[in-house]
Amino acid sequence: ADYYHHPIGSAYATLLPKLARRGASARATPALTWQPTVEAPPAALARAPAQRRALAMLIEYGGVDDADIAAVGVPRRMLKTLEGRGLVRSVPLEPTYCVAPGGIELTDEQREAVAAIDASRGRAAVHLLHGVTGSGKTEVYMRVIERVLEAGQQALVLVPEIALTPQTTRRFRTRFGAAATLHSGATDRQRFDAWIDCLSGRHRILIGTRSAVLAPFQSLGIIVVDEEHDMSYKQTEGLTYSARDVAVKRGQLLGIPVVLGSATPCLETLENVRRRRYGVARLRQRPGAAGLPRFSVLDVRGLTLREGLAEPLLRRMDRHLAADGQVLVFVNRRGYAPVLVCGECGWQALCEHCDARLTTHRWPGGASGSVQALMICHHCEERYRLPAACPDCGSERLRLVGVGTQRAEDALAERYPGVPLYRIDRDTTRRTDRLAADLDAIRAGGAAILVGTQMLAKGHHLPDVTLVAVVDADAGFLSADFRAPERTAQLIVQVAGRAGRAGRPGEVWIQTLDPDNGNLRALVDSGYEGFVRTERDIRRAVGMPPFGALAVVRAESRDEAGAVRVLEDVSTRMSSFAVQLAGPSPAFPTRRADRYRYQLLALSERRGDLHRALTALTRSPPDAGRARWSIDVDPLGVF
């Protein structure tokens, strides 16, 4: 609460599960694990495809616990139906921890990493496990956790996304016999039960997303933060904590090691390594015959693009697919097209409640084979029908501009009609069983095309991907937000890491209109380390993190002038402190859900000076009237 300048009562409320805040009692009935009783779905389920998929998933996972039902997308009522048919059985979940043999010969780098982390058990230490994608970071985590369990202690493993929880949990349960999960996809009762079980010591391994870092333990021995760079670890509303930073602080308070794992560590973590605050272990090679992919930059200036794809890239895709390789097309924009514009007068479709363009989404209309379309605001989720004509000039020359995942999918389906095609974005994976089924089909091998957003960059093992195509790398590198180039470089490296994992040569093609961009050239020519050197110099020159301490004070109101007035008052109150202030300036989008949003940036060379200014502000707050204002320390961005 002190560090994030948040009300202490609200901070305590964030720490406690909802049922604990209500004074609910501990578990009245035992949690269940649902186990398949057959090795394959029977023919009798041919007319019940949903049940067949659910049973196939249970067989794939070897069973599922109550807490993971939502994460894998299988309704409890369906499990009860399968149980009634004798295809599934439910048994009380009693965690039994054991250590199965690893079965994997560690590389020299992995052995050194395990030894360094293990040597710090029993004292506060932070280790960066900096390993290229596919280098075996998870195996290092598990070897270290073996020692922690043998000492009678508990382990906490954080993952950035709910979608990664089932596959991570499966690996840990295979090795250790049991592991609990904690994430927002579980019910209130399941979260409370997991919370109680960790506090009592009943569960010795907890795998969870951001909020799991706040769970209580009887004897916590280690914290692992996988993909430590991921933006999902930062809470953006209420108590705006960073789960990574809270994990580091918790390790210091408990006197235990914390492991931060990533192929693309954030600049703050790398600066802590440079200043010798953190230790580092590097995994530079992939185990076995797997090699790192080769990068190529495709200058698309002057080239004709087919729904965002240049002909040289399409010809390269032809070669990989003909060799039974899989192609991953990275389009970090969901929907069909991000802009609807009038070709006559230039009118654009905008949200009535936000200062934002509407994204067109399309999907099949049913048995008739027609296509339905709607415009959706990605900020407030309001939906609109597509107009038949321009509302300003009446022209019917309306054009869809830009490429989203749906448009790329349609174009590739037309060019490659016989090739399996999978689109993976937030729209197609609202049910986690769909994502798991698609990933299983992809891992079965054979030529295939994957089209997706950043969801594809996060931890998924896709051994047969041999070509990764980054359709548009320019937006992030040219953004005015100081963190955007770093996020873009991380995404490119992470999605590129899906290629060349099974011993087959992999390559990455990056389409760009700015092939001489300094950040892009550094990334392609010298890897992520080269990008970091370039970006670090830029950040140092302007005093931005990690070379300065940053906070954003935000205000929002239905009255635009009211939001600005609050921040002008804040600026006056902070002006006597050793901080640089910028603003008030509009946030992006300025209006969201009919509320106007403005922000004031506060930057200081010394973190202590920034916190003194913020403390004074919270002790003598502005008169906000009907506006709402908040403080975000260490923000994800400034727009």
XYZ file of C-alpha atoms in Angstrom:
639
model
C 0.000 0.000 0.000
C 2.828 2.421 0.835
C 4.829 1.710 -2.325
C 1.816 1.959 -4.640
C 0.218 4.796 -2.609
C -3.052 2.904 -2.359
C -5.545 2.936 0.549
C -4.546 0.311 3.117
C -8.091 -1.026 3.484
C -8.407 -1.610 -0.241
C -4.983 -3.281 -0.259
C -6.099 -5.723 2.444
C -9.258 -6.438 0.457
C -7.104 -7.285 -2.567
C -5.085 -9.740 -0.473
C -8.115 -11.723 0.670
C -10.344 -13.957 -1.479
C -13.955 -12.821 -1.721
C -15.242 -15.622 0.537
C -12.629 -14.819 3.172
C -13.783 -11.192 3.195
C -17.331 -12.444 3.753
C -16.282 -14.674 6.632
C -17.092 -17.937 4.840
C -16.068 -21.228 6.400
C -13.433 -23.522 4.964
C -14.301 -26.299 2.524
C -17.483 -28.188 3.463
C -17.094 -30.861 0.791
C -13.847 -32.242 -0.597
C -12.564 -31.035 -3.934
C -12.797 -33.616 -6.688
C -10.533 -34.774 -9.469
C -12.227 -36.119 -12.600
C -10.445 -39.042 -14.238
C -11.228 -40.830 -17.522
C -12.044 -44.537 -17.304
C -11.331 -45.232 -20.991
C -8.278 -44.736 -23.192
C -10.166 -43.238 -26.142
C -13.639 -41.751 -26.719
C -16.091 -44.533 -27.684
C -18.007 -44.543 -30.944
C -21.189 -43.940 -28.972
C -20.127 -40.302 -28.544
C -20.033 -39.660 -32.290
C -23.379 -37.850 -32.035
C -22.305 -35.899 -28.958
C -19.286 -33.931 -30.225
C -19.072 -31.672 -27.164
C -18.914 -34.675 -24.833
C -16.421 -36.336 -27.146
C -14.145 -33.274 -27.068
C -14.439 -33.026 -23.292
C -13.553 -36.692 -22.808
C -10.654 -36.440 -25.276
C -9.296 -33.507 -23.283
C -9.565 -35.426 -20.007
C -7.695 -38.318 -21.598
C -5.053 -35.907 -22.918
C -4.567 -34.280 -19.503
C -4.926 -37.518 -17.548
C -7.747 -35.949 -15.542
C -8.754 -32.523 -14.307
C -9.390 -31.051 -10.869
C -12.372 -28.940 -9.844
C -10.210 -25.819 -9.788
C -9.148 -26.320 -13.413
C -12.564 -27.032 -14.938
C -13.007 -23.427 -16.062
C -9.436 -23.167 -17.331
C -9.854 -26.133 -19.684
C -13.375 -25.077 -20.690
C -15.237 -28.246 -19.683
C -18.534 -27.539 -17.839
C -19.039 -29.457 -14.608
C -22.454 -30.643 -15.781
C -20.796 -32.324 -18.763
C -18.405 -34.136 -16.446
C -21.401 -35.336 -14.450
C -23.008 -36.572 -17.677
C -19.845 -38.448 -18.650
C -19.665 -39.871 -15.140
C -23.235 -41.122 -15.511
C -22.206 -42.913 -18.711
C -19.325 -44.598 -16.917
C -16.682 -42.778 -18.972
C -15.409 -40.583 -16.131
C -15.080 -41.084 -12.389
C -14.768 -38.477 -9.667
C -12.630 -39.059 -6.601
C -11.787 -36.786 -3.659
C -8.640 -34.811 -4.346
C -5.963 -35.576 -1.810
C -2.590 -34.208 -2.897
C 0.220 -36.742 -2.693
C 3.595 -35.268 -3.516
C 6.446 -37.342 -4.834
C 9.360 -36.729 -7.171
C 9.373 -38.718 -10.400
C 12.715 -39.120 -12.197
C 13.374 -36.234 -14.541
C 14.288 -38.469 -17.441
C 16.052 -35.565 -19.152
C 19.816 -35.149 -19.230
C 20.566 -31.567 -18.278
C 22.891 -29.492 -20.404
C 25.962 -27.964 -18.770
C 24.220 -24.578 -18.732
C 21.147 -26.039 -17.046
C 23.264 -27.778 -14.401
C 25.077 -24.536 -13.630
C 21.763 -22.685 -13.322
C 20.308 -25.300 -10.959
C 23.452 -25.235 -8.811
C 23.494 -21.427 -8.566
C 19.832 -21.177 -7.563
C 20.031 -24.125 -5.170
C 23.046 -22.594 -3.440
C 20.924 -19.580 -2.456
C 18.170 -21.554 -0.722
C 17.520 -20.239 2.754
C 18.418 -16.635 1.958
C 17.025 -13.760 -0.054
C 18.360 -13.779 -3.613
C 16.986 -12.983 -7.051
C 18.166 -14.985 -10.066
C 17.433 -14.105 -13.673
C 17.205 -17.276 -15.755
C 17.890 -15.759 -19.162
C 17.281 -18.533 -21.649
C 16.470 -18.472 -25.340
C 13.041 -19.830 -26.243
C 13.013 -23.613 -26.033
C 16.182 -23.764 -23.911
C 14.641 -25.773 -21.063
C 13.882 -23.146 -18.421
C 10.952 -25.174 -17.045
C 13.228 -28.155 -16.404
C 15.503 -25.882 -14.369
C 12.509 -24.690 -12.344
C 11.461 -28.258 -11.577
C 14.949 -29.430 -10.577
C 15.237 -26.577 -8.078
C 11.713 -27.178 -6.750
C 12.651 -30.844 -6.155
C 15.183 -29.659 -3.564
C 12.640 -27.304 -2.005
C 10.076 -30.101 -1.573
C 12.721 -32.433 -0.151
C 13.363 -29.772 2.502
C 9.665 -29.827 3.444
C 8.903 -26.399 1.953
C 6.420 -25.047 -0.588
C 6.873 -23.523 -4.040
C 4.988 -20.810 -5.917
C 5.113 -20.726 -9.735
C 3.614 -17.724 -11.539
C 2.540 -17.851 -15.199
C 1.255 -14.828 -17.142
C -1.954 -16.251 -18.644
C -4.794 -18.542 -17.540
C -4.416 -20.358 -20.876
C -0.915 -21.482 -19.832
C -2.060 -22.859 -16.468
C -3.311 -26.313 -17.622
C -0.185 -27.246 -19.604
C 2.135 -26.009 -16.838
C 0.092 -27.809 -14.180
C 0.170 -31.017 -16.211
C 3.972 -30.957 -16.395
C 4.320 -30.326 -12.679
C 1.794 -32.995 -11.714
C 3.547 -35.515 -13.929
C 6.790 -34.771 -12.108
C 5.556 -34.160 -8.557
C 2.225 -35.972 -8.326
C 0.171 -32.921 -7.364
C -0.045 -29.153 -7.755
C -2.738 -26.624 -6.900
C -3.879 -23.809 -9.172
C -5.123 -20.300 -8.440
C -6.466 -17.949 -11.098
C -9.490 -15.819 -11.939
C -11.053 -18.572 -14.052
C -11.829 -20.618 -10.929
C -14.939 -20.099 -8.796
C -14.868 -18.100 -5.570
C -15.071 -21.341 -3.584
C -12.206 -22.949 -5.518
C -9.991 -19.898 -5.033
C -10.775 -19.801 -1.317
C -10.075 -23.534 -0.937
C -6.722 -23.222 -2.748
C -5.875 -20.227 -0.539
C -6.681 -22.215 2.638
C -4.786 -25.296 1.392
C -1.623 -23.272 0.787
C -1.924 -21.570 4.161
C -2.316 -24.928 5.935
C 0.537 -26.540 3.993
C -1.787 -29.131 2.445
C -0.657 -28.033 -1.010
C 3.070 -27.729 -1.550
C 3.108 -26.400 -5.120
C 0.871 -23.557 -6.279
C 0.702 -22.575 -9.950
C -1.177 -19.384 -10.689
C -1.513 -16.099 -12.460
C -0.880 -12.591 -11.123
C -3.023 -12.719 -7.957
C -1.393 -15.974 -6.778
C 1.606 -13.935 -5.612
C -0.611 -12.711 -2.748
C -1.551 -16.217 -1.515
C -0.458 -17.226 2.020
C 1.883 -20.168 2.667
C 2.896 -22.148 5.705
C 6.525 -22.544 4.610
C 7.284 -20.967 1.252
C 10.746 -21.900 -0.025
C 10.953 -20.447 -3.543
C 9.053 -18.244 -6.000
C 9.342 -18.687 -9.775
C 8.070 -15.984 -12.154
C 7.942 -17.480 -15.646
C 8.006 -15.029 -18.590
C 8.854 -12.280 -16.104
C 8.701 -9.609 -18.821
C 5.016 -10.205 -19.570
C 2.670 -7.232 -19.227
C -0.037 -9.449 -17.711
C 1.808 -9.413 -14.383
C 0.856 -5.757 -13.927
C -2.562 -5.004 -12.433
C -4.009 -2.024 -14.289
C -6.975 -1.110 -12.052
C -7.381 -0.659 -8.319
C -4.158 -1.635 -6.552
C -1.846 -1.400 -9.577
C 0.793 -3.824 -8.342
C 3.333 -5.744 -10.393
C 3.271 -9.439 -9.466
C 6.934 -9.709 -10.483
C 7.990 -6.876 -8.197
C 5.804 -8.142 -5.349
C 7.422 -11.578 -5.753
C 10.881 -10.021 -5.426
C 9.836 -8.066 -2.324
C 8.194 -11.140 -0.811
C 11.374 -13.134 -1.360
C 13.353 -10.430 0.449
C 10.952 -10.434 3.415
C 10.888 -14.241 3.699
C 14.584 -14.757 2.998
C 14.026 -17.105 0.034
C 15.225 -17.172 -3.587
C 13.148 -15.781 -6.440
C 13.718 -16.965 -10.023
C 12.749 -14.671 -12.910
C 12.671 -16.588 -16.192
C 12.531 -15.107 -19.687
C 14.063 -15.162 -23.145
C 13.411 -11.409 -23.316
C 13.852 -9.897 -19.830
C 12.560 -6.388 -19.260
C 15.096 -3.570 -19.146
C 14.528 -3.045 -15.408
C 15.506 -6.648 -14.655
C 18.573 -6.470 -16.888
C 19.648 -3.236 -15.203
C 19.372 -4.935 -11.797
C 21.629 -7.694 -13.147
C 24.110 -5.116 -14.447
C 24.200 -3.454 -11.024
C 24.736 -6.890 -9.405
C 21.502 -6.734 -7.440
C 20.358 -9.908 -9.210
C 22.312 -12.971 -10.212
C 22.007 -14.359 -13.724
C 22.212 -17.788 -15.325
C 22.174 -17.960 -19.119
C 20.815 -20.733 -21.335
C 22.124 -19.880 -24.796
C 21.390 -23.149 -26.575
C 18.369 -25.337 -27.140
C 18.778 -28.944 -25.985
C 19.384 -31.629 -28.599
C 19.402 -30.811 -32.284
C 17.070 -27.821 -32.090
C 18.675 -24.654 -33.444
C 17.750 -20.984 -33.319
C 15.779 -19.552 -36.264
C 17.323 -17.276 -38.885
C 15.879 -13.750 -39.306
C 15.125 -11.993 -42.602
C 13.719 -8.487 -43.108
C 11.343 -8.007 -46.044
C 11.117 -4.399 -47.263
C 7.537 -4.098 -48.541
C 7.842 -0.529 -49.848
C 6.582 -0.587 -53.401
C 5.294 -4.163 -53.137
C 1.670 -5.143 -53.653
C 0.201 -6.740 -50.529
C -2.539 -9.362 -50.579
C -4.478 -8.707 -47.377
C -1.273 -7.574 -45.723
C 0.991 -10.316 -47.131
C 3.689 -9.635 -49.734
C 4.243 -12.042 -52.637
C 7.845 -12.964 -51.644
C 6.555 -14.030 -48.233
C 3.735 -16.057 -49.781
C 6.226 -17.859 -52.036
C 8.319 -18.663 -48.964
C 5.229 -20.056 -47.287
C 4.646 -22.243 -50.358
C 8.071 -23.862 -49.888
C 7.630 -24.573 -46.186
C 4.141 -26.019 -46.598
C 5.290 -28.194 -49.507
C 7.934 -29.649 -47.168
C 5.242 -30.472 -44.567
C 6.331 -27.593 -42.382
C 3.995 -25.392 -40.405
C 3.746 -21.635 -40.880
C 2.848 -19.180 -38.121
C 1.507 -15.822 -39.322
C 1.668 -13.239 -36.537
C -0.967 -10.499 -36.838
C -1.258 -8.669 -33.536
C -4.724 -7.278 -34.245
C -7.889 -9.321 -33.828
C -10.972 -8.867 -35.974
C -11.309 -8.477 -39.733
C -10.312 -4.846 -40.333
C -9.531 -2.033 -37.870
C -11.013 0.809 -39.949
C -14.189 1.362 -41.975
C -13.764 4.468 -44.145
C -15.786 6.251 -46.811
C -13.911 6.402 -50.106
C -15.774 9.549 -51.076
C -15.562 11.946 -48.114
C -13.165 10.204 -45.698
C -15.712 9.525 -42.923
C -14.570 6.827 -40.470
C -16.678 4.620 -38.206
C -16.123 5.734 -34.603
C -17.540 4.531 -31.305
C -20.317 6.739 -29.889
C -18.919 6.288 -26.368
C -15.143 6.312 -26.977
C -12.668 8.301 -29.039
C -11.752 5.190 -30.993
C -12.293 3.581 -34.369
C -14.547 0.555 -34.640
C -13.090 -2.800 -35.669
C -15.107 -4.903 -38.082
C -15.569 -8.560 -37.117
C -16.995 -11.234 -39.416
C -18.163 -14.808 -38.891
C -20.224 -17.434 -40.778
C -23.960 -16.806 -40.601
C -25.125 -20.406 -40.250
C -26.613 -22.968 -42.625
C -27.199 -20.413 -45.373
C -23.468 -19.894 -45.719
C -23.859 -16.125 -45.459
C -21.375 -13.980 -43.574
C -22.443 -11.793 -40.685
C -20.515 -8.691 -39.699
C -20.536 -6.240 -36.834
C -18.384 -3.319 -35.803
C -17.056 -3.627 -32.247
C -15.311 -1.112 -30.029
C -12.301 -2.831 -28.460
C -12.382 -0.367 -25.554
C -15.985 -0.544 -24.303
C -17.166 -3.621 -26.294
C -20.175 -1.739 -27.725
C -21.454 -3.315 -30.975
C -22.804 -1.616 -34.106
C -24.275 -2.727 -37.430
C -22.319 -1.911 -40.568
C -23.945 0.982 -42.448
C -25.080 0.428 -46.027
C -23.924 3.919 -46.949
C -21.830 6.715 -45.503
C -23.877 8.570 -42.851
C -22.198 11.868 -43.842
C -22.360 11.948 -47.645
C -24.559 8.968 -48.536
C -21.903 7.297 -50.683
C -21.877 3.501 -50.823
C -18.110 3.467 -51.421
C -17.286 2.153 -47.968
C -13.919 0.423 -47.636
C -12.451 -1.819 -44.962
C -8.849 -0.748 -44.322
C -6.165 -2.723 -42.528
C -5.710 -6.389 -41.704
C -6.786 -8.303 -38.620
C -6.503 -12.006 -37.884
C -9.863 -12.801 -39.522
C -8.925 -11.094 -42.785
C -5.554 -12.821 -42.898
C -7.280 -16.131 -42.186
C -9.719 -15.647 -45.085
C -6.952 -14.704 -47.520
C -4.798 -17.692 -46.569
C -7.753 -20.085 -46.699
C -8.414 -18.943 -50.259
C -4.779 -19.397 -51.322
C -4.257 -22.728 -49.516
C -7.653 -24.484 -49.641
C -6.286 -27.930 -48.734
C -4.088 -26.884 -45.815
C -5.423 -27.000 -42.228
C -5.685 -23.459 -40.908
C -6.019 -22.424 -37.259
C -6.785 -18.937 -35.997
C -5.772 -18.339 -32.391
C -6.835 -15.074 -30.799
C -9.087 -13.930 -27.982
C -12.202 -14.435 -30.109
C -11.506 -18.097 -30.900
C -10.196 -19.114 -27.481
C -12.929 -17.877 -25.157
C -13.426 -21.590 -24.508
C -10.100 -23.063 -23.434
C -11.061 -26.512 -24.719
C -11.069 -25.039 -28.241
C -7.512 -23.758 -27.751
C -6.355 -27.095 -26.337
C -7.994 -29.019 -29.189
C -6.377 -26.756 -31.804
C -2.949 -27.048 -30.187
C -3.259 -30.835 -30.025
C -4.155 -30.958 -33.732
C -1.219 -28.691 -34.578
C 1.211 -30.802 -32.551
C 0.026 -33.923 -34.387
C 2.219 -32.690 -37.241
C 1.844 -32.128 -40.953
C 1.548 -28.970 -43.017
C -0.607 -26.313 -41.356
C -1.031 -22.556 -41.077
C -1.464 -20.770 -37.753
C -2.767 -17.208 -37.707
C -2.792 -15.439 -34.382
C -2.082 -12.594 -32.040
C 0.362 -12.422 -29.133
C -1.415 -15.411 -27.553
C 0.760 -17.546 -29.842
C 3.926 -16.002 -28.423
C 3.325 -17.175 -24.868
C 4.884 -20.466 -23.921
C 3.256 -22.836 -26.400
C 5.430 -25.673 -27.694
C 4.848 -25.971 -31.464
C 7.570 -28.358 -32.644
C 6.691 -28.417 -36.358
C 6.614 -24.666 -37.006
C 9.426 -23.901 -39.448
C 8.456 -20.406 -40.647
C 7.219 -17.437 -38.624
C 5.897 -14.419 -40.529
C 5.578 -11.100 -38.673
C 3.135 -9.137 -40.813
C 3.569 -5.643 -39.334
C 6.456 -4.781 -37.020
C 6.353 -1.034 -37.618
C 3.571 0.198 -35.327
C 5.324 -0.770 -32.097
C 8.764 0.495 -33.079
C 7.327 3.865 -34.169
C 4.970 4.390 -31.219
C 5.347 7.456 -29.001
C 5.043 5.270 -25.866
C 8.541 4.763 -24.468
C 7.891 1.086 -23.658
C 6.395 0.184 -27.049
C 9.701 -0.695 -28.803
C 10.641 -2.991 -25.913
C 7.263 -4.760 -26.019
C 7.506 -5.109 -29.803
C 10.998 -6.610 -29.657
C 9.873 -9.031 -26.949
C 6.864 -10.132 -28.994
C 8.946 -10.675 -32.129
C 11.548 -12.746 -30.275
C 8.910 -14.730 -28.402
C 6.842 -15.532 -31.486
C 10.034 -16.269 -33.439
C 10.894 -18.767 -30.734
C 8.083 -21.029 -31.943
C 10.197 -21.865 -35.040
C 12.858 -24.549 -35.361
C 12.172 -26.405 -32.114
C 12.215 -30.007 -33.338
C 15.538 -30.076 -35.110
C 14.132 -28.726 -38.386
C 15.647 -25.424 -39.561
C 13.469 -22.457 -38.698
C 13.308 -18.964 -40.100
C 11.532 -15.706 -39.326
C 10.435 -13.159 -41.925
C 9.574 -9.639 -40.782
C 7.589 -7.373 -43.121
C 8.335 -3.671 -42.692
C 7.955 -0.285 -44.335
C 10.926 0.995 -42.309
C 13.770 -1.501 -42.816
C 16.386 0.961 -41.542
C 14.724 1.479 -38.161
C 17.500 1.389 -35.559
C 15.658 -0.831 -33.096
C 14.634 -3.317 -35.779
C 18.141 -3.494 -37.239
C 19.676 -4.016 -33.796
C 17.204 -6.827 -33.064
C 17.761 -8.624 -36.368
C 21.533 -8.130 -36.555
C 22.470 -8.636 -32.889
C 19.492 -10.354 -31.274
C 17.593 -9.205 -28.212
C 20.831 -8.238 -26.455
C 21.658 -5.895 -29.340
C 18.226 -4.316 -29.140
C 18.637 -3.837 -25.381
C 21.944 -2.003 -25.865
C 20.326 0.395 -28.342
C 17.173 0.955 -26.300
C 19.141 1.327 -23.069
C 21.083 4.261 -24.506
C 17.832 5.939 -25.575
C 16.245 5.489 -22.141
C 19.356 6.753 -20.345
C 19.449 9.904 -22.489
C 15.910 10.912 -21.464
C 15.995 9.568 -17.897
C 13.162 7.089 -18.367
C 13.032 3.760 -16.460
C 15.222 1.990 -15.557
C 17.240 5.232 -15.259
C 14.497 7.173 -13.527
C 11.438 6.528 -11.367
C 8.070 7.080 -13.055
C 4.481 7.378 -11.885
C 1.298 8.454 -13.639
C -1.542 10.258 -11.889
C -4.780 9.656 -13.782
C -8.143 11.378 -13.583
C -11.404 10.601 -15.320
C -14.815 12.213 -15.331
C -17.913 12.633 -17.456
C -16.947 16.312 -17.417
C -13.751 16.773 -19.442
C -12.851 20.039 -17.745
C -13.304 18.371 -14.351
C -10.693 15.720 -15.119
C -8.210 18.357 -16.286
C -8.905 20.540 -13.247
C -8.073 17.702 -10.820
C -4.685 17.111 -12.447
C -3.881 20.823 -12.546
C -4.440 20.812 -8.780
C -2.224 17.717 -8.447
C 0.489 19.415 -10.499
C 0.411 22.449 -8.214
C 0.692 20.273 -5.092
C 3.652 18.298 -6.488
C 5.538 21.205 -8.057
C 7.658 21.916 -4.962
C 9.210 18.436 -4.994
C 12.209 17.155 -6.966
C 10.124 15.659 -9.744
C 9.604 16.540 -13.391
C 5.926 16.915 -14.287
C 4.402 16.606 -17.752
C 0.748 17.309 -18.393
C -2.130 17.184 -17.848
C -2.399 15.514 -21.239
C -5.059 13.312 -22.840
C -4.834 9.562 -22.284
C -5.534 7.182 -25.141
C -8.339 7.042 -25.915
C -9.266 10.343 -24.310
C -12.921 9.334 -23.980
C -13.745 5.756 -23.006
C -17.226 4.571 -22.060
C -18.372 8.220 -21.943
C -15.700 9.231 -19.424
C -12.888 11.654 -20.259
C -9.418 10.500 -19.231
C -6.350 12.653 -18.606
C -2.990 11.971 -17.018
C -0.037 13.678 -15.372
C 3.440 12.138 -15.626
C 5.820 12.415 -12.682
C 9.466 11.503 -13.298
C 12.411 11.687 -10.909
C 16.068 10.675 -10.968
C 15.688 9.261 -7.441
C 12.863 6.953 -6.437
C 12.809 8.410 -2.929
C 12.038 11.891 -4.273
C 9.134 10.547 -6.314
C 7.645 8.695 -3.352
C 7.948 11.739 -1.094
C 5.939 13.755 -3.611
C 3.287 11.037 -3.943
C 3.039 10.573 -0.177
C 2.447 14.291 0.268
C -0.223 14.119 -2.430
C -2.122 11.286 -0.735
C -1.957 13.080 2.617
C -3.279 16.300 1.096
C -5.345 15.124 -1.878
C -6.976 17.363 -4.479
C -10.647 18.249 -4.358
C -11.790 15.829 -7.052
C -15.502 16.576 -6.960
C -17.190 13.991 -9.151
C -13.970 13.002 -10.891
C -12.022 9.858 -9.997
C -8.254 9.978 -9.674
C -5.595 7.353 -9.052
C -1.843 6.816 -8.874
C 0.004 4.235 -10.967
C 3.602 3.634 -9.861
C 5.855 1.973 -12.476
C 3.177 2.151 -15.210
C 3.153 -0.135 -18.232
C 3.166 2.851 -20.528
C 2.373 6.535 -20.783
C -0.483 6.438 -23.315
